[in-house]
Coordinates of C-alpha atoms in Angstrom, one line a residue:
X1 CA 0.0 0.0 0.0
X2 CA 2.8 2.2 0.1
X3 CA 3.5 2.3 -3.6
X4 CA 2.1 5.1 -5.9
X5 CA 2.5 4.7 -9.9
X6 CA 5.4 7.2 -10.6
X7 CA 5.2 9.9 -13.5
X8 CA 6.1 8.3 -16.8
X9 CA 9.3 10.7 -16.9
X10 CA 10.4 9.1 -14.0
X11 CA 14.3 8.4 -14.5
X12 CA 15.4 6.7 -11.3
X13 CA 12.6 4.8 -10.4
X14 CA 14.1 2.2 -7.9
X15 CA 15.3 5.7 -5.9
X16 CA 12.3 7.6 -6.3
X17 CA 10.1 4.5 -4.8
X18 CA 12.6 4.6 -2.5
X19 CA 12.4 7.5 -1.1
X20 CA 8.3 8.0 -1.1
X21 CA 8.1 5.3 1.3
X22 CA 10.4 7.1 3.5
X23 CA 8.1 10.4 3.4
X24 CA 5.8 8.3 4.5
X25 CA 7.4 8.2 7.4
X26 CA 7.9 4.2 7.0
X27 CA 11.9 2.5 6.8
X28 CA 13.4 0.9 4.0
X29 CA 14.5 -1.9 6.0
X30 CA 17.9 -4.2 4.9
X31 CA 17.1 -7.9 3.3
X32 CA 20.0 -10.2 3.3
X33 CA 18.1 -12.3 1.1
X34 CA 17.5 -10.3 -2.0
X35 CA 20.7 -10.2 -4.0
X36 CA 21.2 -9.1 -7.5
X37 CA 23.9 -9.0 -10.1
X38 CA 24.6 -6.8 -12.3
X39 CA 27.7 -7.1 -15.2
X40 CA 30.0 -4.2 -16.5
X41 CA 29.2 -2.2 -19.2
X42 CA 31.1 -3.6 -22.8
X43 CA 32.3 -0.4 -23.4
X44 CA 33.1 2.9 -22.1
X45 CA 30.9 5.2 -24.3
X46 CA 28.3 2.8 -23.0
X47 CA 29.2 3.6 -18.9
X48 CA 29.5 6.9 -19.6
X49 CA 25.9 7.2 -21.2
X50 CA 24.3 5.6 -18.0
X51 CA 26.3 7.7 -16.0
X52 CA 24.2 10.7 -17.8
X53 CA 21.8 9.3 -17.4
X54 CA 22.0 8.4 -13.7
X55 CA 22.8 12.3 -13.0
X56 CA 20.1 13.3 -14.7
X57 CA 17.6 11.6 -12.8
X58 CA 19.8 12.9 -9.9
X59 CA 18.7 16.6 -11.0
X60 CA 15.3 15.4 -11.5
X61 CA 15.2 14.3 -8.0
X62 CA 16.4 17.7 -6.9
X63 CA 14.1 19.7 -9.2
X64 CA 10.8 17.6 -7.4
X65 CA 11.7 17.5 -4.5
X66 CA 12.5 13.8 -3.7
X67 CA 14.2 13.8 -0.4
X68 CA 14.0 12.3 2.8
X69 CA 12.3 15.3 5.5
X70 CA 13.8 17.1 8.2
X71 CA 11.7 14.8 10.3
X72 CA 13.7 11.6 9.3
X73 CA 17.1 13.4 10.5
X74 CA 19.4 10.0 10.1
X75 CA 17.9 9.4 6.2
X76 CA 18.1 13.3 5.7
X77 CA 22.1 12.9 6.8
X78 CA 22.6 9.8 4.7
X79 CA 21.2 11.2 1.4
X80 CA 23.3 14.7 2.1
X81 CA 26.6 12.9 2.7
X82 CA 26.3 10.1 0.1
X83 CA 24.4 10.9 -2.9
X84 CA 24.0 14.7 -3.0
X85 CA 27.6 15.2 -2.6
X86 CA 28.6 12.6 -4.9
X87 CA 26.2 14.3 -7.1
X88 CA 27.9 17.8 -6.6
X89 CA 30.9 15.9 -7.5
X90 CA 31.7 18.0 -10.9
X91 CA 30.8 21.7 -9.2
X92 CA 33.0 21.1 -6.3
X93 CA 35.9 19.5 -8.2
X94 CA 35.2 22.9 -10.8
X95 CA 35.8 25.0 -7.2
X96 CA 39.0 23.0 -6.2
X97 CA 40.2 24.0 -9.8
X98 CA 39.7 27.1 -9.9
X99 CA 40.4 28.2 -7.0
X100 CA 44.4 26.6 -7.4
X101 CA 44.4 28.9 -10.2
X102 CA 43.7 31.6 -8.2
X103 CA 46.0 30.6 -5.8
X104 CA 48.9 30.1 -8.1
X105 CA 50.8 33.6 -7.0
X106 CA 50.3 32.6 -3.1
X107 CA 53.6 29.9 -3.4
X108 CA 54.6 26.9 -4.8
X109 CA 52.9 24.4 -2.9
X110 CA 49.6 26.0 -4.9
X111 CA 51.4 25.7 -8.1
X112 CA 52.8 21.8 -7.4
X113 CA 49.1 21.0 -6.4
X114 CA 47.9 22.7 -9.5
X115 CA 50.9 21.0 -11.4
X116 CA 49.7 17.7 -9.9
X117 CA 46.2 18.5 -11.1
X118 CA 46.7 18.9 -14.5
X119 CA 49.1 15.9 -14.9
X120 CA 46.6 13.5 -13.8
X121 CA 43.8 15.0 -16.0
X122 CA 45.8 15.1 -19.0
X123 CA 46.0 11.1 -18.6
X124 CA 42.3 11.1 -19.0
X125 CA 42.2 11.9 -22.5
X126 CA 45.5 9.7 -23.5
X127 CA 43.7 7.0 -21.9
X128 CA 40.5 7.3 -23.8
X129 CA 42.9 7.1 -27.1
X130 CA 45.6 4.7 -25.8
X131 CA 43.6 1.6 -24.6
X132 CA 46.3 0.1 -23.1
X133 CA 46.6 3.0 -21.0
X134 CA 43.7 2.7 -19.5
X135 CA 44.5 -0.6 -18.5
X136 CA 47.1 0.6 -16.0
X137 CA 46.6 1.4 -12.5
X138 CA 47.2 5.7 -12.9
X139 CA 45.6 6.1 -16.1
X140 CA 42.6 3.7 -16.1
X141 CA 42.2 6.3 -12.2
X142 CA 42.2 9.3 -14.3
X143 CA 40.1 8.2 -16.9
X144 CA 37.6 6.8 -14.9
X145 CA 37.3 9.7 -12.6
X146 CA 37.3 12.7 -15.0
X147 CA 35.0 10.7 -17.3
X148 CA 32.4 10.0 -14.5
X149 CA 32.9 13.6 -13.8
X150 CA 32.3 14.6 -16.9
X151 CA 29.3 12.7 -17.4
X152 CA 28.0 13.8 -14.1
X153 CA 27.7 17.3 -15.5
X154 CA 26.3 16.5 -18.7
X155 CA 23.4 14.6 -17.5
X156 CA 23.3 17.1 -14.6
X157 CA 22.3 19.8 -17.4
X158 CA 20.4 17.7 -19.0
X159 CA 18.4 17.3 -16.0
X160 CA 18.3 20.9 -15.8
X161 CA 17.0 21.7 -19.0
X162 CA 14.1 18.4 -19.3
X163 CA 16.1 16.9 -21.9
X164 CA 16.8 13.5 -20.7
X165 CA 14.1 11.1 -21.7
X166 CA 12.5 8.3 -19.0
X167 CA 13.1 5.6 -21.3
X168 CA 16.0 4.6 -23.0
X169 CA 17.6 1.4 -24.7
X170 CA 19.0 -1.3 -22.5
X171 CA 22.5 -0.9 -22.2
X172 CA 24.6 -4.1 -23.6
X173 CA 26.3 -6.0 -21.0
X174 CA 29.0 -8.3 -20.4
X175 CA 28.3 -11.8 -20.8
X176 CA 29.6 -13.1 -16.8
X177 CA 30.5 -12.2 -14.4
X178 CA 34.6 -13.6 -14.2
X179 CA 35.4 -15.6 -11.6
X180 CA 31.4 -15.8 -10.1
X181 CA 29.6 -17.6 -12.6
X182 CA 27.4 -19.0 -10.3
X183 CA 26.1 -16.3 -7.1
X184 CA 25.6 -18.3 -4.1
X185 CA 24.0 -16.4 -1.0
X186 CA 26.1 -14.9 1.7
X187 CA 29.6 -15.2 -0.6
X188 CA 29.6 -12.0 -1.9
X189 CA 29.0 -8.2 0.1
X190 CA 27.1 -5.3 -0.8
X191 CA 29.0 -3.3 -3.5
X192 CA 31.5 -6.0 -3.7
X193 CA 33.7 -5.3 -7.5
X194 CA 35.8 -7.3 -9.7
X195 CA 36.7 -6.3 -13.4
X196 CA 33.9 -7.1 -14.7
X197 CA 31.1 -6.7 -13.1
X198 CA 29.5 -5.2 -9.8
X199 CA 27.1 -7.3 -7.0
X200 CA 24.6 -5.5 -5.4
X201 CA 22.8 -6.7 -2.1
X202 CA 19.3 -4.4 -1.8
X203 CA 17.8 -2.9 0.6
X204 CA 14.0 -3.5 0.4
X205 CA 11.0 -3.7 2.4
X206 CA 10.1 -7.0 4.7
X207 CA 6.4 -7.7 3.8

């Protein structure tokens, strides 16, 4: 009874149900028993499309309204400190930037950390042409991290501007999961990574 059909522009639905139930002032409550898996994108143009997508519906969210109340204080603290600021991720990474400019006449530890910056950003693009690249430790950090970033603040303005559509074609997947063909319960933990694909324990309401 505490589910409500969600606008067809809905983007992240599994949040947004979410989060309804807790302004209902009920609790998402943790079940060990529901596990699902989920395999790595193929390719890289393909993560970084889902992560527009994903901060899209993060703007969306914003925009409507979809947070926990001041009345739940623990929820309201969890969703400030792990989602909105991952969310702000691009804006406060613009800040740190810019304001190491700024700082570039104050001494040289502003211009090394500046220095630093740059060098590690500039592996970004090398890795998205030099594959092998990305393969290593440094670059495949830098690429991964300025193109989430970068993908954070395109959907974000797409979210902005109503241009990101609440449907969209299933992204392809890779075909196992290496080294966990077959998921038995209570071997794997919530979040748990390898190289190719991501397990995800969910939280969901006890009947």
């Amino acid at each position: 009874e505490l589910f409500s059909p969600l606008p067809p522009d809905t983007i992240l639905d599994d949040f947004v149900t979410s989060m309804r139930v807790i302004q209902q002032r009920k609790r998402i409550v943790y079940e060990h028993r529901a596990i699902a898996t989920e395999n790595g994108t193929a390719l890289a143009i393909q993560e970084f499309r889902r992560r527009v997508r994903i901060a899209a519906g993060a703007m969306q969210v914003l925009k409507r309204g979809q947070w926990p109340p001041i009345a739940r204080p623990v929820e309201l603290w969890q969703f400030l400190s792990h989602k909105l600021l991952r969310w702000l991720g691009p804006v406060l990474l613009a800040t740190l930037v810019g304001s190491n400019v700024a700082l570039w006449v104050a001494g040289p530890l502003y211009q090394w950390t500046l220095i630093v910056q740059v060098a590690f950003g500039s592996l970004a693009p090398l890795a998205a042409v030099f594959v092998p690249l990305r393969r290593m430790p440094l670059g495949g950090s830098a690429f991964y991290f300025l193109m989430s970033h970068v993908a954070m603040a395109a959907g974000s303005l797409n979210g902005l501007l109503n241009r990101q559509s609440g449907s969209w074609p299933r992204t392809e997947r890779t075909n196992a999961c290496r080294g966990h063909s077959q998921l038995e319960h209570g071997t794997t933990r919530v979040g748990q990574r390898n190289a190719d694909c991501t397990f995800i324990a969910d939280a969901t309401p006890i009947p």
